[in-house]
Coordinates of N, CA and C in Angstrom, one line a residue:
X1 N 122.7 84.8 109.2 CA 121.7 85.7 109.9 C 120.7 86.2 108.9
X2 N 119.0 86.4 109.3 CA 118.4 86.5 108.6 C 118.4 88.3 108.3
X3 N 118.1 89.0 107.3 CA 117.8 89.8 107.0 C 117.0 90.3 107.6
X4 N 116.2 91.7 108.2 CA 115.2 92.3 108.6 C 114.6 92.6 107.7
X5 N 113.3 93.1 107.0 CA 112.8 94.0 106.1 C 111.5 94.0 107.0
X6 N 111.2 95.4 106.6 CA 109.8 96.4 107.4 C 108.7 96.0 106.1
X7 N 107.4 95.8 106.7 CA 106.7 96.4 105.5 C 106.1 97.5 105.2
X8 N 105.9 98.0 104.4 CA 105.2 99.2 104.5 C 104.2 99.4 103.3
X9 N 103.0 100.3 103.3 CA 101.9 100.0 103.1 C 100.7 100.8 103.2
X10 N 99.8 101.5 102.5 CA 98.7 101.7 103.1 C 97.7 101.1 104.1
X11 N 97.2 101.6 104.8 CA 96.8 101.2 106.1 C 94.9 102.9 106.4
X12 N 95.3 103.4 105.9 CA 94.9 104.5 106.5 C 93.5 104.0 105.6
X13 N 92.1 103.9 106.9 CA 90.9 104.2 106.1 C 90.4 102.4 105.5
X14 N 91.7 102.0 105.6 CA 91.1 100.7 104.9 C 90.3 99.6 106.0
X15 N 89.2 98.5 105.8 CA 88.9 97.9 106.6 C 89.5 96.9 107.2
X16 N 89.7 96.8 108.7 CA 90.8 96.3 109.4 C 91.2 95.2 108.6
X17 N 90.2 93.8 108.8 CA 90.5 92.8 108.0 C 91.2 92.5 106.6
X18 N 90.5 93.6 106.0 CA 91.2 93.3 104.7 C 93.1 93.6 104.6
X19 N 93.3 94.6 105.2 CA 94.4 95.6 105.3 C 95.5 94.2 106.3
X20 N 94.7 93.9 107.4 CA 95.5 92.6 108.3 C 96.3 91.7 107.3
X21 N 94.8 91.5 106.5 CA 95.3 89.8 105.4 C 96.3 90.4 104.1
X22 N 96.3 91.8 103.7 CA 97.3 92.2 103.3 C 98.3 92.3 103.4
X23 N 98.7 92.8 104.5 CA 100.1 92.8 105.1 C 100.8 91.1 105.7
X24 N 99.6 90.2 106.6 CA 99.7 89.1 107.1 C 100.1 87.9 105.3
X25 N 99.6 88.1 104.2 CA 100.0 87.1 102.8 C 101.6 87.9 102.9
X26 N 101.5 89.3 102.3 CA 103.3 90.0 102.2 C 104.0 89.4 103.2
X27 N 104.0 89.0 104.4 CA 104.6 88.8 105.5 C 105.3 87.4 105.6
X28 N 104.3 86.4 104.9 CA 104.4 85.0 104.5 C 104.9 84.5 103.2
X29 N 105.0 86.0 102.7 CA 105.8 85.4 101.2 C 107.1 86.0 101.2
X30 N 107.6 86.9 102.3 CA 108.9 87.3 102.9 C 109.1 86.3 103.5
X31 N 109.0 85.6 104.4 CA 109.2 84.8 105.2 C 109.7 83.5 104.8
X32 N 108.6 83.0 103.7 CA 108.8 81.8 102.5 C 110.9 82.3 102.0
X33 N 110.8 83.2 102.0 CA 112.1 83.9 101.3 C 113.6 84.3 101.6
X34 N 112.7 83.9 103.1 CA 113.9 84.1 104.2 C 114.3 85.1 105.0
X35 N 113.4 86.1 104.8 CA 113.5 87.5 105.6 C 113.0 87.5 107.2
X36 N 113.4 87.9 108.1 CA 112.5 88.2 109.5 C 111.5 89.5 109.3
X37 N 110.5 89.4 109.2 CA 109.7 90.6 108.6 C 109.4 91.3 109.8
X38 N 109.1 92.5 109.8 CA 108.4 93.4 111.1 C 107.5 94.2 110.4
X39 N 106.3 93.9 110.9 CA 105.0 94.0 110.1 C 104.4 95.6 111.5
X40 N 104.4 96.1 110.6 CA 104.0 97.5 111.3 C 102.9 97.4 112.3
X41 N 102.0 96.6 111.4 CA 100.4 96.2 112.1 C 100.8 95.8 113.4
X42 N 101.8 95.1 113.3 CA 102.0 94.2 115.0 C 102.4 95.3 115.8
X43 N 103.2 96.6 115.6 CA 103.9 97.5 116.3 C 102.7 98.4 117.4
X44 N 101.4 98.5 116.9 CA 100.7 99.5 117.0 C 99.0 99.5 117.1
X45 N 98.5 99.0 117.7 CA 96.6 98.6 117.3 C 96.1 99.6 118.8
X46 N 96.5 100.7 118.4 CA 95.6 101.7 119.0 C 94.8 102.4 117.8
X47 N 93.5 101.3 117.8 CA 92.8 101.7 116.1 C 91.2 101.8 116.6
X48 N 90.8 102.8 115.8 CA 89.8 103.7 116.1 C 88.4 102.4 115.3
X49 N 87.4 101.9 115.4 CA 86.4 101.5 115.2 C 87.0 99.8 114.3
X50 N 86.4 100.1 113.0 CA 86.9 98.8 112.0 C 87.7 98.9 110.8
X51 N 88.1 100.1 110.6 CA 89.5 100.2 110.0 C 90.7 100.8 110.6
X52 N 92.0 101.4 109.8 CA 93.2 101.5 110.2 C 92.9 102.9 109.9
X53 N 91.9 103.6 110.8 CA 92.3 104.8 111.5 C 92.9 105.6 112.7
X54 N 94.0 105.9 112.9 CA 94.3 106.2 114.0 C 94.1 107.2 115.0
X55 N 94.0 107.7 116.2 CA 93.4 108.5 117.0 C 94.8 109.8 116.6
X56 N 94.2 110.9 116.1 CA 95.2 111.8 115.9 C 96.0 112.1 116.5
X57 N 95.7 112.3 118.0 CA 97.4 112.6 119.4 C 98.0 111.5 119.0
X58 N 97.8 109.9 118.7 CA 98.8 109.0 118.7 C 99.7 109.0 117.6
X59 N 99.2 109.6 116.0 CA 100.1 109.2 115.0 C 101.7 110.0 115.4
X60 N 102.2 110.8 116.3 CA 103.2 111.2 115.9 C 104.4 110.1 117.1
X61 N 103.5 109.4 118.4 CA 104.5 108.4 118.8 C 103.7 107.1 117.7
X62 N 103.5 106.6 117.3 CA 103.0 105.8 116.2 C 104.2 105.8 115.5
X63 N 104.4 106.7 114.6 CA 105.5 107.2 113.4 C 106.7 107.0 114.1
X64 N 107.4 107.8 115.1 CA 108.6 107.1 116.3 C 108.8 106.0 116.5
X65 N 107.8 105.4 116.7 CA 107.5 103.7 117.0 C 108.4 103.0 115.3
X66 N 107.5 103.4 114.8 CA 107.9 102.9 113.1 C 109.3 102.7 112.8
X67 N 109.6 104.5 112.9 CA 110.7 105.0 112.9 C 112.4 104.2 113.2
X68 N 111.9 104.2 114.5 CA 113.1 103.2 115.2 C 112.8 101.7 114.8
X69 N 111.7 101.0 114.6 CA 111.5 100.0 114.0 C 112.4 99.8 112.4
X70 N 112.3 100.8 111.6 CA 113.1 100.9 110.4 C 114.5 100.8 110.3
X71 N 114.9 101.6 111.3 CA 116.3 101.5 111.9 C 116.7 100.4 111.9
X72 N 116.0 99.7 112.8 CA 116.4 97.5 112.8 C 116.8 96.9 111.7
X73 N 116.2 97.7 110.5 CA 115.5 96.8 109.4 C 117.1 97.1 108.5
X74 N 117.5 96.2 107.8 CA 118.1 96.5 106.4 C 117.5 96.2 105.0
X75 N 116.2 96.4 104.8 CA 115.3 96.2 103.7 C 114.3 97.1 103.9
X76 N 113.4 98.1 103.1 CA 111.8 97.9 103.8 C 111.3 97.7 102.5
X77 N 110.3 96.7 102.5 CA 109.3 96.7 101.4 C 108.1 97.5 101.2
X78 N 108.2 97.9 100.0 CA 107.0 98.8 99.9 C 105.5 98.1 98.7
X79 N 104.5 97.8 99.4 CA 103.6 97.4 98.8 C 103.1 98.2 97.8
X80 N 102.0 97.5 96.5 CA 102.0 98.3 96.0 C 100.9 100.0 95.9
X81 N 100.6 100.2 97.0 CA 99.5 100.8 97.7 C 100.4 102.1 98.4
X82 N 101.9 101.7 98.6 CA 102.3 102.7 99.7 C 102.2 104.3 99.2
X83 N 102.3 104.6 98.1 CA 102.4 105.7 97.6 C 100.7 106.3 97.8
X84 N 100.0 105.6 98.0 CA 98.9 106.3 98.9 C 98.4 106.9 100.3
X85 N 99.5 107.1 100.7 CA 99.7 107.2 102.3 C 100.5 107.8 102.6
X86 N 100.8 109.1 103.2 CA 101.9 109.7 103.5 C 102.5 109.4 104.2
X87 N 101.8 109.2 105.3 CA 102.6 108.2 106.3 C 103.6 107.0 106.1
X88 N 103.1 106.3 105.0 CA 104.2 105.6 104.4 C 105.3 106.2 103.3
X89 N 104.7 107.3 102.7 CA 105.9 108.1 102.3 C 107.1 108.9 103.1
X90 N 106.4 109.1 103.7 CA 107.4 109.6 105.0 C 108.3 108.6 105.7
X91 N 108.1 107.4 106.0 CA 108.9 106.3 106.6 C 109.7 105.7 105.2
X92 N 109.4 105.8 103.8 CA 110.6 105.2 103.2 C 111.3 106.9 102.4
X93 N 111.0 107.7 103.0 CA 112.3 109.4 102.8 C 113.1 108.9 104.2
X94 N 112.3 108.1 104.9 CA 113.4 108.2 106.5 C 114.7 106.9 106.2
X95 N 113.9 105.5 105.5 CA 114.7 104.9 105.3 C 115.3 105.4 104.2
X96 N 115.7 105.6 102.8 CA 116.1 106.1 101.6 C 117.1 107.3 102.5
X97 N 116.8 108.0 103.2 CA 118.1 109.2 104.3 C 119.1 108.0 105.0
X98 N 118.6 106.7 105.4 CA 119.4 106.0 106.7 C 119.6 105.3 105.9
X99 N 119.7 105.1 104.3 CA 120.9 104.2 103.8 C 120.1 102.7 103.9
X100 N 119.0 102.7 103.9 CA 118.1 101.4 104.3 C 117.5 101.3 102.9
X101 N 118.0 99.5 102.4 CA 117.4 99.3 100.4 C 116.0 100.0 100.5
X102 N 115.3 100.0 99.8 CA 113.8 100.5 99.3 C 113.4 98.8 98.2
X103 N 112.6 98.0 98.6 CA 112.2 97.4 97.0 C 110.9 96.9 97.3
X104 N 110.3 97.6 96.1 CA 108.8 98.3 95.8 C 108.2 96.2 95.3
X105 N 107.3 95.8 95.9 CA 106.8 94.3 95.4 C 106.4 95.0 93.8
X106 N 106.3 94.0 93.3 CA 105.9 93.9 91.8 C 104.7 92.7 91.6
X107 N 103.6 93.4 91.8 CA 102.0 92.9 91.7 C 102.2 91.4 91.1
X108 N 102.3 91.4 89.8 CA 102.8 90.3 88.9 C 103.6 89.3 89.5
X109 N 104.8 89.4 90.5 CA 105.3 88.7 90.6 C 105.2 88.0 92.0
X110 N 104.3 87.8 92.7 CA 103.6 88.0 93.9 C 102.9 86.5 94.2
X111 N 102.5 85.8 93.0 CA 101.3 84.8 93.2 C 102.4 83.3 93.5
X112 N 102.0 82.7 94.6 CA 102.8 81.6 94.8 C 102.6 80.2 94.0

């Protein structure tokens, strides 16, 4: 059985496209690896203009959404950007509480 792992990520502010093909390469090089990935992006595209802004009333079912999404997971990956986002700080204090691994990509080790 395949592994789950979440990704997680800056997202906030960035331009959609670029932020997509970020998460969409990590997703494919999980994948190459053997993981079933659950890519946040897919969970959620109630997004405000042409980046990953989201409309304020929504981030706290957004985060829920995530939340239980991480639950699934027995991995989450953290890119190396997440520590610029609280929102992603806050989903790996949730997994790191639920006993869910944490492993941070390593830039360098990344290129196929």
């Amino acid at each position: 059985m395949k592994k789950r792992i979440y990704l997680a990520g800056n997202e906030t502010g960035e331009d959609y496209l670029d932020c997509r093909l970020k998460f969409q390469e990590a997703q494919k090089r999980l994948e190459k690896r053997g993981f079933e990935v659950v890519n946040p992006l897919d969970l959620s595209l109630d997004i405000k203009g042409n980046d990953y802004t989201y409309a304020e009333d929504a981030l706290a079912e957004l985060l829920a959404n995530r939340l239980i999404a991480i639950q699934s997971c027995q991995v989450v990956y953290l890119l190396p950007d997440w520590d610029q986002s609280i929102f992603v700080q806050v989903e790996a204090c949730f997994a790191r509480r639920q006993g869910i691994w944490l492993i941070h990509e390593n830039i360098e080790n990344t290129a196929e």
